[in-house]
PDB file of C-alpha atoms in Angstrom:
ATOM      1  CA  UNK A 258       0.000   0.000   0.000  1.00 39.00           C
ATOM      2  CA  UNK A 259       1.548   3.143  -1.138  1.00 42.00           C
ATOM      3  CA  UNK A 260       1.917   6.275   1.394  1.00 42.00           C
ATOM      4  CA  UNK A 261      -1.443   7.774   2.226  1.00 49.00           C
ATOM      5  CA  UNK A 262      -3.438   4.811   0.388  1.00 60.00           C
ATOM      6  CA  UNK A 263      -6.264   3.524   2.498  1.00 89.00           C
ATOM      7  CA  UNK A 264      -6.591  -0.194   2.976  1.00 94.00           C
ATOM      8  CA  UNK A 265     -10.274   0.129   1.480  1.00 96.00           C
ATOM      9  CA  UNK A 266      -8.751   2.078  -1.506  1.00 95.00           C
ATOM     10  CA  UNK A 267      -5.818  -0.660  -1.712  1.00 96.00           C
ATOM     11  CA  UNK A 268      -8.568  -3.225  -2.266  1.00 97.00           C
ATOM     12  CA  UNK A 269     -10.876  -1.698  -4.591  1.00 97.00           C
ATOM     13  CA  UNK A 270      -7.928  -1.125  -6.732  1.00 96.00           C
ATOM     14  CA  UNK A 271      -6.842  -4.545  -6.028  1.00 97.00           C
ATOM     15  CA  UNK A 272     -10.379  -5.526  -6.923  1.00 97.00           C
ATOM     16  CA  UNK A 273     -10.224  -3.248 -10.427  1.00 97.00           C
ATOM     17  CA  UNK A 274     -12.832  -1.229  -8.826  1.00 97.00           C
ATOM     18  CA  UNK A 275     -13.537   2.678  -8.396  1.00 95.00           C
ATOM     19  CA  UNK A 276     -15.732   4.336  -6.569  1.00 96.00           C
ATOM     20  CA  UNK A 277     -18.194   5.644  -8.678  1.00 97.00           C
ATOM     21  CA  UNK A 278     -19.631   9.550  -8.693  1.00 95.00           C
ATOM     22  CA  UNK A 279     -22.583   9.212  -6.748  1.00 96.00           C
ATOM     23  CA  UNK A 280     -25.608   9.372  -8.577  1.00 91.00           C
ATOM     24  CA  UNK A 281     -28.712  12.126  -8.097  1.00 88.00           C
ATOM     25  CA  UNK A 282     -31.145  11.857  -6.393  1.00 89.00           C
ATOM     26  CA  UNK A 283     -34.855  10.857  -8.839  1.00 86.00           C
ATOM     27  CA  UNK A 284     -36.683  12.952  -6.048  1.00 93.00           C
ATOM     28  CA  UNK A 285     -36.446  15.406  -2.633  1.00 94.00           C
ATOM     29  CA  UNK A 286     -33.932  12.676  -0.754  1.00 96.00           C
ATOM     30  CA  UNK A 287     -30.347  13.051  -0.300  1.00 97.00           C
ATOM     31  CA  UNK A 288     -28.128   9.870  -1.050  1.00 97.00           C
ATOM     32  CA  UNK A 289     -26.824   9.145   2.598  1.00 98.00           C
ATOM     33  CA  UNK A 290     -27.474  10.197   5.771  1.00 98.00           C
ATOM     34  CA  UNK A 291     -25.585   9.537   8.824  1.00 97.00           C
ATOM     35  CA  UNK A 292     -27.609   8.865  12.092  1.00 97.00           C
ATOM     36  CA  UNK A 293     -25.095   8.664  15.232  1.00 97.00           C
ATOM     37  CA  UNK A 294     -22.838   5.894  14.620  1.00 98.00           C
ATOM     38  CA  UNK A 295     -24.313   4.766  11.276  1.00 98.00           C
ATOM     39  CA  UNK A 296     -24.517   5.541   7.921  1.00 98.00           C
ATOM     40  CA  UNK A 297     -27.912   4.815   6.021  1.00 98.00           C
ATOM     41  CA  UNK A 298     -27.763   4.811   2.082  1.00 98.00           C
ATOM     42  CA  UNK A 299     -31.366   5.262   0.245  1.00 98.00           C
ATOM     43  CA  UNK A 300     -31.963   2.848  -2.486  1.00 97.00           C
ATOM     44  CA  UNK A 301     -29.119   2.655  -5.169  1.00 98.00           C
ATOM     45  CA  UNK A 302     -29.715   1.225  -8.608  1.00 98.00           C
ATOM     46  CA  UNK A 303     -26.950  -0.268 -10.602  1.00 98.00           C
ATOM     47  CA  UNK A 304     -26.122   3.487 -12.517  1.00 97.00           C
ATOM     48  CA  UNK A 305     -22.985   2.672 -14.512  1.00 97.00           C
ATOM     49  CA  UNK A 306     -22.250   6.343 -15.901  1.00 95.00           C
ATOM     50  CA  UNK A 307     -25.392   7.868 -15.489  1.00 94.00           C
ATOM     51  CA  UNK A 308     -27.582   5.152 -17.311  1.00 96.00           C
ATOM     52  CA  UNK A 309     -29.296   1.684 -16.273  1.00 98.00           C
ATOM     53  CA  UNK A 310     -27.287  -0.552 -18.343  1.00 98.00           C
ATOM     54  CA  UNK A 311     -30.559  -3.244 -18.043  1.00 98.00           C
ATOM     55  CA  UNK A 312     -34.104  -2.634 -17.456  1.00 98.00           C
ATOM     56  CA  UNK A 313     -36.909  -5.460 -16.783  1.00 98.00           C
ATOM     57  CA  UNK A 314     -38.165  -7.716 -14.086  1.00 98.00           C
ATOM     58  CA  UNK A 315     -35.512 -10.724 -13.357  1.00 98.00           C
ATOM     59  CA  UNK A 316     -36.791 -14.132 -14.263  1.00 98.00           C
ATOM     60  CA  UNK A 317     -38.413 -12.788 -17.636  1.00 98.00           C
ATOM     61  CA  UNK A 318     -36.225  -9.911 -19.424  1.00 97.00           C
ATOM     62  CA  UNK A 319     -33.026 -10.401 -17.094  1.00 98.00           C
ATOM     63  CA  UNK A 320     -31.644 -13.481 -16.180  1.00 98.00           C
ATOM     64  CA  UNK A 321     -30.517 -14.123 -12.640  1.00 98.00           C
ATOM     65  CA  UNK A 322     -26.192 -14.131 -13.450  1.00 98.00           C
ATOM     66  CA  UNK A 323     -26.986 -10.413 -15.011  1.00 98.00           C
ATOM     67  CA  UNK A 324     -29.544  -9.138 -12.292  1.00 98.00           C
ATOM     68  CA  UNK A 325     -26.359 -10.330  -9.514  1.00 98.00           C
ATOM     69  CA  UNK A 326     -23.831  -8.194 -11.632  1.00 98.00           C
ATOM     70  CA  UNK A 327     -26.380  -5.570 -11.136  1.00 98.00           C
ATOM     71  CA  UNK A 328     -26.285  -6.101  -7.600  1.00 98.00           C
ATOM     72  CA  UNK A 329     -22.614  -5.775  -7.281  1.00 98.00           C
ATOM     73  CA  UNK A 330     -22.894  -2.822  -9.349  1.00 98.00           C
ATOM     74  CA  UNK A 331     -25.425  -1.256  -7.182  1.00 98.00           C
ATOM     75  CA  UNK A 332     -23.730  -1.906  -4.113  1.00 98.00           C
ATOM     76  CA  UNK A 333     -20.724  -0.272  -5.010  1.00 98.00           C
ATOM     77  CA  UNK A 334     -22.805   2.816  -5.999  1.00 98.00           C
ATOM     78  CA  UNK A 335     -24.192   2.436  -2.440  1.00 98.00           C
ATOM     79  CA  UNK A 336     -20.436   2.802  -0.942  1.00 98.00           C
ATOM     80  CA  UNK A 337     -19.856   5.749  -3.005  1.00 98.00           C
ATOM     81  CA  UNK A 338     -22.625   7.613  -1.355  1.00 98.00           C
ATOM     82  CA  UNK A 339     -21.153   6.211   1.727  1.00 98.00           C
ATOM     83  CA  UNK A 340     -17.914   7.300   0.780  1.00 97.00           C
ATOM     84  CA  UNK A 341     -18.988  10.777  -0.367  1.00 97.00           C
ATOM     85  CA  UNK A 342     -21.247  11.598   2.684  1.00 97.00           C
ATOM     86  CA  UNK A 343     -17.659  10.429   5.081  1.00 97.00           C
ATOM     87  CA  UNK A 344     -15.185  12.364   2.786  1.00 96.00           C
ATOM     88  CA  UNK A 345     -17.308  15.397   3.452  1.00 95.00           C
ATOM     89  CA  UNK A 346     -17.429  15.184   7.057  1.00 93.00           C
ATOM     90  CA  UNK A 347     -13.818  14.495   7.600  1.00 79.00           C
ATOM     91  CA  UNK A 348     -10.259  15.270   6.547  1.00 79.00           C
ATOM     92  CA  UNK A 349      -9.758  13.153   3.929  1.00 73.00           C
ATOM     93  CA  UNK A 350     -11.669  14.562   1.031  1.00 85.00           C
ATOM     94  CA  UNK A 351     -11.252  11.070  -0.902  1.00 93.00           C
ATOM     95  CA  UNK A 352     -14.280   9.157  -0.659  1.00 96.00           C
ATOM     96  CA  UNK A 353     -12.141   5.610  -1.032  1.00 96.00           C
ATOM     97  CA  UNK A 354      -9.845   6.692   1.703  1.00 94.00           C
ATOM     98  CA  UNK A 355     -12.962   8.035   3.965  1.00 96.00           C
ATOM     99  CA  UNK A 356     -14.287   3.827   3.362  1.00 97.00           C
ATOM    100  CA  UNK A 357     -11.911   3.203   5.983  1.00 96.00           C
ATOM    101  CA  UNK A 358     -13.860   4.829   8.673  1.00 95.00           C
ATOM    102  CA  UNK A 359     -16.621   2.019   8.381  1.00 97.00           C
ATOM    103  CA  UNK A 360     -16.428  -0.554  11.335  1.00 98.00           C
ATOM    104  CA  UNK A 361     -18.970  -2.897  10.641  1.00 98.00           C
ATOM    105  CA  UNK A 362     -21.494  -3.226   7.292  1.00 98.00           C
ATOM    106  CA  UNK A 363     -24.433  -3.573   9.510  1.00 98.00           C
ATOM    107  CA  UNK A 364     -27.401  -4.903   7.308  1.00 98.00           C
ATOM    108  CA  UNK A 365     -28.100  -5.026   3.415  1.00 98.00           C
ATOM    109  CA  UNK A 366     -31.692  -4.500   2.062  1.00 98.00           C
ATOM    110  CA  UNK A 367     -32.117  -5.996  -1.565  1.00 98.00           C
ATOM    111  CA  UNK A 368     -35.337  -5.065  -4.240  1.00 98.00           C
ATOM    112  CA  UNK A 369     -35.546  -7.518  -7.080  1.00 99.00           C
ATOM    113  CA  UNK A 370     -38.321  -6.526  -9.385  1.00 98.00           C
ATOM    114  CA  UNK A 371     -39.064  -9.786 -10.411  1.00 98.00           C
ATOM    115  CA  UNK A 372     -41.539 -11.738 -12.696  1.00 97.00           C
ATOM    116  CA  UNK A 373     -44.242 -13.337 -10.730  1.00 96.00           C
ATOM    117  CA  UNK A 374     -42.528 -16.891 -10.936  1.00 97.00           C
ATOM    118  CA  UNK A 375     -39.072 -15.577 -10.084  1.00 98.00           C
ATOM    119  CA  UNK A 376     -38.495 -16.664  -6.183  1.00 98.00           C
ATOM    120  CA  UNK A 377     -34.068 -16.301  -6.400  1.00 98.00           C
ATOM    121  CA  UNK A 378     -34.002 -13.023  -4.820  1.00 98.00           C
ATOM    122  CA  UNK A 379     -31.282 -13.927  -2.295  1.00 98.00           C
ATOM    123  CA  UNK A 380     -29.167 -15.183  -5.147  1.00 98.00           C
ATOM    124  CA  UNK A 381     -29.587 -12.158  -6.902  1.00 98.00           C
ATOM    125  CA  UNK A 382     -28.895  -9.981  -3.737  1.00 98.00           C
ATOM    126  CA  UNK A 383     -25.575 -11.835  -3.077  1.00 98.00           C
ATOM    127  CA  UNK A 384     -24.013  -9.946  -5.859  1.00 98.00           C
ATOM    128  CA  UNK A 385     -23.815  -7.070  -3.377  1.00 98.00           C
ATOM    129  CA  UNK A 386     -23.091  -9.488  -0.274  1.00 98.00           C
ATOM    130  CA  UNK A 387     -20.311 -10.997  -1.724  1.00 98.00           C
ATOM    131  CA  UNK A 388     -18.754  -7.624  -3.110  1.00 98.00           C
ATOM    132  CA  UNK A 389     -19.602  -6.195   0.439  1.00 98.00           C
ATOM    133  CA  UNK A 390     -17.269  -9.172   1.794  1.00 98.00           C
ATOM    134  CA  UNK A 391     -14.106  -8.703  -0.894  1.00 98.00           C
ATOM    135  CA  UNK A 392     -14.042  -5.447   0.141  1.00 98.00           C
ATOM    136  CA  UNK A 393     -13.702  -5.380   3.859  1.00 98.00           C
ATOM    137  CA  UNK A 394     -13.552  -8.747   4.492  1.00 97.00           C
ATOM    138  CA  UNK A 395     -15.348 -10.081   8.294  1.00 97.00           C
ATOM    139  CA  UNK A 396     -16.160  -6.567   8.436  1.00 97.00           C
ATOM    140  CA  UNK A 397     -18.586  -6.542   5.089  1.00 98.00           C
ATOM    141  CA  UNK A 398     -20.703  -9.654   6.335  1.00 98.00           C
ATOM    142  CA  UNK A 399     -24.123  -8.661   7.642  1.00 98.00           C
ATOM    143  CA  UNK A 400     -27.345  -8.847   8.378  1.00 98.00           C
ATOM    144  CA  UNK A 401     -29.713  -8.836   4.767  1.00 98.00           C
ATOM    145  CA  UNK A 402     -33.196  -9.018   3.565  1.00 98.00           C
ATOM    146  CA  UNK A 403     -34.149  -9.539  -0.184  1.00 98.00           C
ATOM    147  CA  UNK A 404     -37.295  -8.824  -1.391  1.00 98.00           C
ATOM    148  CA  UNK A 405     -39.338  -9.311  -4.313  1.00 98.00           C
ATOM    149  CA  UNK A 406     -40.915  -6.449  -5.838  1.00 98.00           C
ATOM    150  CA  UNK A 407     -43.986  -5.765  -8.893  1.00 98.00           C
ATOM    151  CA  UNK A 408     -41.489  -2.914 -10.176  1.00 98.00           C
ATOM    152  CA  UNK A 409     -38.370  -0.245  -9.194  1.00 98.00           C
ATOM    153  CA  UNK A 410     -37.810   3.336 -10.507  1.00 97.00           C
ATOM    154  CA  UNK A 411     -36.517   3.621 -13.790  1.00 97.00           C
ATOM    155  CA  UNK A 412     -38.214  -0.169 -14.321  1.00 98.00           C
ATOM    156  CA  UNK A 413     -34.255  -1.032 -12.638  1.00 98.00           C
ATOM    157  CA  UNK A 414     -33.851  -4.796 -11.960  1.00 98.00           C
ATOM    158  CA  UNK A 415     -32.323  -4.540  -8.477  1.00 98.00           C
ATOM    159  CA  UNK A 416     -32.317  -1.790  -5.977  1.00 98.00           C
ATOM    160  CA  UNK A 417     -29.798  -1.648  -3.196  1.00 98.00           C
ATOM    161  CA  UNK A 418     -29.719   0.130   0.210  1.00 98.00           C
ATOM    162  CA  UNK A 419     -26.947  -0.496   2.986  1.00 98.00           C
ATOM    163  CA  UNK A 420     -26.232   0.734   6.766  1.00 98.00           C
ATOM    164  CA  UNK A 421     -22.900   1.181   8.071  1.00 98.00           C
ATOM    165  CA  UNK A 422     -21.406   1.389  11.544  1.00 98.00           C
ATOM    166  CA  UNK A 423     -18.647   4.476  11.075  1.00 97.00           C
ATOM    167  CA  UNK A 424     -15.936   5.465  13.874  1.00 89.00           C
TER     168      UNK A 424
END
């Protein structure tokens, strides 16, 4: 790790990840919030430069290995606003570096618009679990719900929200 390089920076690069930008807001929300000790994302869809790269219910216009990339991708959206929200408040203005502040990814709550048949909505949601874990290790496992829904904004395939435990 090179001089001032987080660990959580270290291992998104070692991951070939970046942070994204955060995406804004659809509506009158902000994209994080902190609440004492914890940091509360709202819903994150899998933005990858501005657009949903997929639209449609899982089980009937996306299949399941797709809607889990999804996932990851809107997880790691939900860590940028995590990121961004703890780069503001601190000294380091680098929302990667500011990751480092998290002690404990406390729960993970996963919307899968999915077709009426569909019932693999925790396979779906591990694509954020599992990215959750390779990034800060027994520190990203948690506590998760994931839940079937009719439809998301933007018809988006998965929808991701997180809470943090910060220092």
């Amino acid at each position: 790790m090179s001089a001032g390089e987080g660990r959580v920076a270290a291992r998104l690069a070692e991951l070939g990840l970046t942070l994204p930008g955060v995406a804004a807001p659809l509506a009158a929300y902000v994209p994080a919030v902190r609440s004492g000790s914890h940091v509360w994302t709202s819903g994150q869809l899998p933005f990858v430069a501005g657009a949903l790269p997929v639209t449609g219910k899982v089980g009937a216009e996306v299949d399941v290995e797709t809607a889990v990339a999804l996932a990851r991708t809107a997880g790691l959206n939900a860590l940028a606003a995590v990121g961004a929200l703890l780069a503001a408040e601190g000294p380091d203005g680098d929302p990667a570096r500011a990751l480092d502040r998290v002690r404990r990814v406390v729960k993970v709550v996963g919307f899968v618009a999915s077709d009426a048949a569909f019932t693999g909505q925790p396979a779906v949601v591990n694509g954020t679990s599992l990215l959750l874990h390779e990034v800060f290790g027994d520190v990203g496992i948690h506590a998760r719900s994931a839940v079937g829904v009719a439809v998301l904004p933007l018809d988006s395939p998965v929808e991701i929200e997180i809470v943090v435990e910060t220092d």
